[in-house]
């Protein structure tokens, strides 16, 4: 991927009070203080600019670049690189570091984390992206996981086929009791909750999604019955659903105190520094 590094790679995130309205949430602009214990910050980047993919490439490690090159199709590669742009910019803002120098490294089971050798102030993060957005969850002193799926990619036949491999027997019974219109939303809520939970505990693909259960209703706190071979330190997790226009998303952590705070990675300086392809207001 061609590189066009910016004149300087300092974080452009600045304190602000403006908000962007989405149909369900207010996404704030500007960099807040680091999250306190139990607080969750979630940052969103709407994919729209190949230029940001080039900048993400500039910030990535050799291992991340190798992963990017594995994507067969350019749009998938660009989404991966843009999500890394989001990661480095936000972490650089919280840590007051050059985004290109934020030391992200593989942790246990390959889950990315900040290098423990630096003063990270206990920041923990998790990153996900769908076809339309990248979402980054930030917290302090605890693990966190986040997942997102595009709703438009799934119809009822697709969901019915996936349910057999991703849901437990009891979850399938609940799923089959729903009307056709409710099945897609309930399935995606369950799926994103499960993926966020596995990412929070850091076992990822080591556990099968049909080996454990999460609520398909509006409950936010539950105790997970884990498979015998995969028992994390915490068994009780809290969940926030973050679904927005066109996607379903969820974040999981051992403790979520208060509403999840939502932020948009967007600043007028993007248009000045990176050209007219910057995400629109």
Coordinates of C-alpha atoms in Angstrom, one line a residue:
X1 CA 0.0 0.0 0.0
X2 CA 1.4 3.4 -0.9
X3 CA 2.4 5.6 2.0
X4 CA 1.6 9.3 2.3
X5 CA 2.6 10.1 5.8
X6 CA 1.2 13.4 7.2
X7 CA 3.5 16.3 7.9
X8 CA 3.3 15.3 11.6
X9 CA 1.5 12.3 13.1
X10 CA 0.5 13.9 16.4
X11 CA -3.0 13.2 17.6
X12 CA -5.6 15.7 16.4
X13 CA -8.1 14.8 19.2
X14 CA -8.9 17.9 21.2
X15 CA -11.4 18.6 24.0
X16 CA -14.8 19.7 22.7
X17 CA -18.4 19.8 23.6
X18 CA -20.1 19.3 20.2
X19 CA -22.1 16.2 19.5
X20 CA -23.2 14.2 16.4
X21 CA -26.6 12.8 16.4
X22 CA -27.3 9.2 15.3
X23 CA -30.8 7.7 15.4
X24 CA -30.2 6.1 18.7
X25 CA -27.2 7.7 20.4
X26 CA -25.3 11.0 20.8
X27 CA -21.7 10.5 19.6
X28 CA -19.5 13.3 21.2
X29 CA -16.5 15.0 19.5
X30 CA -13.3 15.6 21.3
X31 CA -11.0 13.7 23.6
X32 CA -12.3 13.2 27.2
X33 CA -10.3 12.4 30.3
X34 CA -9.2 8.8 30.7
X35 CA -12.1 6.5 31.8
X36 CA -12.4 6.0 35.5
X37 CA -12.6 2.5 37.0
X38 CA -15.7 0.9 35.6
X39 CA -16.3 3.5 32.9
X40 CA -16.3 2.5 29.2
X41 CA -15.6 4.8 26.3
X42 CA -16.5 3.6 22.8
X43 CA -15.1 5.4 19.8
X44 CA -16.6 5.2 16.3
X45 CA -15.0 5.7 12.9
X46 CA -17.3 5.6 9.9
X47 CA -15.4 4.1 6.9
X48 CA -15.3 6.6 4.1
X49 CA -11.7 7.7 3.3
X50 CA -9.0 5.6 1.5
X51 CA -6.6 8.4 2.7
X52 CA -7.2 7.3 6.3
X53 CA -6.3 3.7 5.2
X54 CA -3.0 5.0 4.0
X55 CA -2.4 6.8 7.3
X56 CA -3.4 3.7 9.2
X57 CA -0.8 1.7 7.2
X58 CA 1.8 4.3 8.2
X59 CA 1.1 3.7 11.9
X60 CA 0.9 -0.1 11.8
X61 CA 3.6 -2.6 12.9
X62 CA 5.2 -5.0 10.5
X63 CA 3.0 -7.8 11.9
X64 CA -0.2 -5.7 11.3
X65 CA 0.9 -4.9 7.8
X66 CA 1.4 -8.6 7.1
X67 CA -2.1 -9.2 8.4
X68 CA -3.5 -6.5 6.1
X69 CA -1.8 -8.1 3.1
X70 CA -3.7 -11.3 3.8
X71 CA -7.0 -9.7 2.8
X72 CA -7.8 -10.7 -0.8
X73 CA -10.0 -7.7 -1.6
X74 CA -8.9 -4.0 -1.3
X75 CA -12.0 -2.8 0.5
X76 CA -11.4 -5.3 3.3
X77 CA -7.7 -4.3 3.5
X78 CA -8.7 -0.6 3.7
X79 CA -11.2 -1.2 6.5
X80 CA -8.5 -3.1 8.5
X81 CA -6.1 -0.2 8.0
X82 CA -8.7 2.5 8.8
X83 CA -9.5 0.7 12.1
X84 CA -5.8 0.8 13.0
X85 CA -5.9 4.5 12.3
X86 CA -8.7 4.8 14.8
X87 CA -6.8 2.7 17.3
X88 CA -3.5 4.7 17.1
X89 CA -5.2 8.1 17.1
X90 CA -7.4 7.5 20.1
X91 CA -4.7 5.7 22.2
X92 CA -2.2 8.4 21.3
X93 CA -4.7 11.0 22.5
X94 CA -5.2 9.3 25.9
X95 CA -1.5 8.6 26.4
X96 CA -0.4 12.0 25.0
X97 CA 1.9 10.2 22.6
X98 CA 2.7 10.3 18.9
X99 CA 0.1 7.8 17.4
X100 CA 2.8 6.2 15.3
X101 CA 4.7 5.4 18.5
X102 CA 1.9 3.9 20.5
X103 CA 3.3 0.4 21.4
X104 CA 0.5 -2.0 20.6
X105 CA 1.6 -5.7 20.8
X106 CA 0.0 -9.1 20.8
X107 CA -1.0 -10.3 24.2
X108 CA -2.3 -13.7 25.5
X109 CA -4.0 -15.7 22.7
X110 CA -3.1 -12.9 20.2
X111 CA -5.4 -10.2 21.7
X112 CA -3.7 -6.8 21.1
X113 CA -2.8 -4.8 24.2
X114 CA -0.5 -1.9 25.2
X115 CA 3.1 -2.8 26.0
X116 CA 3.2 -3.3 29.8
X117 CA 6.6 -1.7 29.8
X118 CA 5.1 1.8 29.2
X119 CA 3.1 3.9 31.6
X120 CA -0.3 3.1 30.1
X121 CA -2.2 4.1 33.3
X122 CA -4.0 0.7 33.2
X123 CA -5.8 1.4 29.9
X124 CA -7.3 -1.6 28.3
X125 CA -8.9 -1.7 24.8
X126 CA -10.6 -3.8 22.2
X127 CA -11.2 -3.1 18.5
X128 CA -13.8 -4.4 16.1
X129 CA -15.1 -3.4 12.6
X130 CA -18.0 -4.2 10.4
X131 CA -18.4 -3.2 6.8
X132 CA -19.5 0.3 7.7
X133 CA -17.9 1.3 11.0
X134 CA -14.9 0.6 13.3
X135 CA -15.6 0.6 17.1
X136 CA -13.0 0.9 19.8
X137 CA -13.7 0.3 23.4
X138 CA -11.5 1.8 26.1
X139 CA -11.6 1.2 29.8
X140 CA -9.2 1.2 32.8
X141 CA -8.0 -1.6 35.1
X142 CA -10.2 -4.3 33.6
X143 CA -10.6 -6.3 30.4
X144 CA -13.1 -5.3 27.7
X145 CA -14.5 -6.8 24.5
X146 CA -16.5 -5.3 21.6
X147 CA -18.1 -6.7 18.5
X148 CA -20.2 -5.3 15.6
X149 CA -22.1 -6.8 12.7
X150 CA -23.9 -5.2 9.7
X151 CA -27.6 -5.9 9.8
X152 CA -28.1 -5.6 6.0
X153 CA -25.8 -8.6 5.4
X154 CA -28.2 -11.0 6.9
X155 CA -31.7 -12.3 5.9
X156 CA -33.9 -14.8 7.6
X157 CA -32.5 -17.8 5.7
X158 CA -28.9 -16.7 6.6
X159 CA -29.7 -16.3 10.3
X160 CA -31.6 -19.6 10.5
X161 CA -28.5 -21.4 9.1
X162 CA -26.1 -19.6 11.4
X163 CA -28.2 -20.2 14.5
X164 CA -27.6 -23.9 14.5
X165 CA -23.8 -23.4 14.8
X166 CA -23.7 -20.3 17.0
X167 CA -26.5 -20.7 19.5
X168 CA -26.9 -23.2 22.3
X169 CA -29.9 -25.6 22.3
X170 CA -31.8 -23.4 24.7
X171 CA -31.0 -20.3 22.7
X172 CA -32.2 -22.0 19.6
X173 CA -35.5 -22.7 21.3
X174 CA -35.9 -19.0 22.2
X175 CA -34.9 -18.0 18.6
X176 CA -37.4 -20.4 17.0
X177 CA -40.2 -19.0 19.2
X178 CA -39.8 -15.5 17.7
X179 CA -41.6 -14.1 14.7
X180 CA -39.6 -13.7 11.5
X181 CA -39.0 -9.9 12.0
X182 CA -37.6 -10.3 15.5
X183 CA -35.2 -13.2 14.6
X184 CA -32.5 -11.2 12.8
X185 CA -32.2 -8.5 15.6
X186 CA -32.3 -11.0 18.4
X187 CA -29.8 -13.3 16.7
X188 CA -27.4 -10.4 16.0
X189 CA -27.8 -9.2 19.6
X190 CA -26.9 -12.7 20.9
X191 CA -24.0 -13.1 18.4
X192 CA -22.4 -9.8 19.1
X193 CA -22.8 -10.3 22.9
X194 CA -21.0 -13.7 22.6
X195 CA -18.2 -12.3 20.5
X196 CA -17.7 -9.3 22.7
X197 CA -17.7 -11.6 25.8
X198 CA -15.1 -14.0 24.3
X199 CA -12.9 -11.0 23.3
X200 CA -13.2 -9.6 26.8
X201 CA -11.9 -12.8 28.4
X202 CA -9.3 -13.1 25.7
X203 CA -10.0 -16.7 24.6
X204 CA -11.4 -15.8 21.2
X205 CA -11.6 -18.8 18.9
X206 CA -10.6 -21.2 21.7
X207 CA -14.2 -21.5 22.8
X208 CA -17.2 -22.4 20.6
X209 CA -20.1 -19.9 20.6
X210 CA -22.7 -22.7 21.2
X211 CA -20.8 -23.8 24.4
X212 CA -22.1 -21.0 26.5
X213 CA -25.2 -18.8 26.8
X214 CA -26.0 -15.1 26.9
X215 CA -29.5 -13.5 27.2
X216 CA -31.4 -12.7 24.0
X217 CA -33.5 -10.2 25.9
X218 CA -32.6 -6.8 27.4
X219 CA -30.8 -8.1 30.5
X220 CA -27.4 -6.4 31.0
X221 CA -25.8 -8.5 33.8
X222 CA -25.5 -12.2 33.9
X223 CA -23.3 -15.1 35.2
X224 CA -21.8 -17.1 32.4
X225 CA -21.6 -20.9 32.7
X226 CA -18.3 -21.5 30.9
X227 CA -17.1 -24.8 29.3
X228 CA -14.8 -26.8 31.7
X229 CA -11.7 -26.1 29.6
X230 CA -12.2 -22.3 29.4
X231 CA -12.8 -20.7 32.7
X232 CA -11.7 -17.1 32.9
X233 CA -11.0 -15.2 36.1
X234 CA -14.4 -13.5 36.0
X235 CA -17.7 -15.3 35.4
X236 CA -20.1 -12.4 35.8
X237 CA -20.1 -9.8 33.1
X238 CA -22.0 -6.7 32.2
X239 CA -23.1 -5.8 28.7
X240 CA -24.2 -2.7 26.8
X241 CA -25.8 -2.9 23.4
X242 CA -24.5 -0.2 21.0
X243 CA -26.6 -0.9 17.9
X244 CA -26.8 2.1 15.5
X245 CA -27.9 2.8 12.0
X246 CA -27.4 -0.4 10.0
X247 CA -25.3 -2.4 12.5
X248 CA -25.7 -4.3 15.7
X249 CA -23.0 -4.0 18.3
X250 CA -22.2 -4.9 22.0
X251 CA -19.5 -4.3 24.5
X252 CA -18.7 -6.6 27.5
X253 CA -16.7 -6.0 30.7
X254 CA -16.7 -7.3 34.3
X255 CA -18.0 -3.9 35.4
X256 CA -19.8 -1.1 33.6
X257 CA -20.6 1.8 35.9
X258 CA -23.1 4.2 34.3
X259 CA -23.9 4.6 30.6
X260 CA -21.2 3.8 28.0
X261 CA -19.8 7.1 26.8
X262 CA -19.8 7.4 23.0
X263 CA -17.3 9.4 20.9
X264 CA -16.9 10.0 17.2
X265 CA -13.5 10.1 15.6
X266 CA -14.0 13.2 13.6
X267 CA -12.5 16.7 13.7
X268 CA -12.5 19.6 11.2
X269 CA -8.7 19.3 11.1
X270 CA -9.2 16.0 9.3
X271 CA -10.4 17.9 6.2
X272 CA -7.5 20.3 6.4
X273 CA -4.8 17.8 7.0
X274 CA -6.0 14.8 5.0
X275 CA -8.0 16.4 2.2
X276 CA -11.7 16.4 1.1
X277 CA -12.0 12.6 1.6
X278 CA -12.2 13.0 5.3
X279 CA -15.4 11.7 6.9
X280 CA -18.3 14.2 6.6
X281 CA -20.0 15.9 9.5

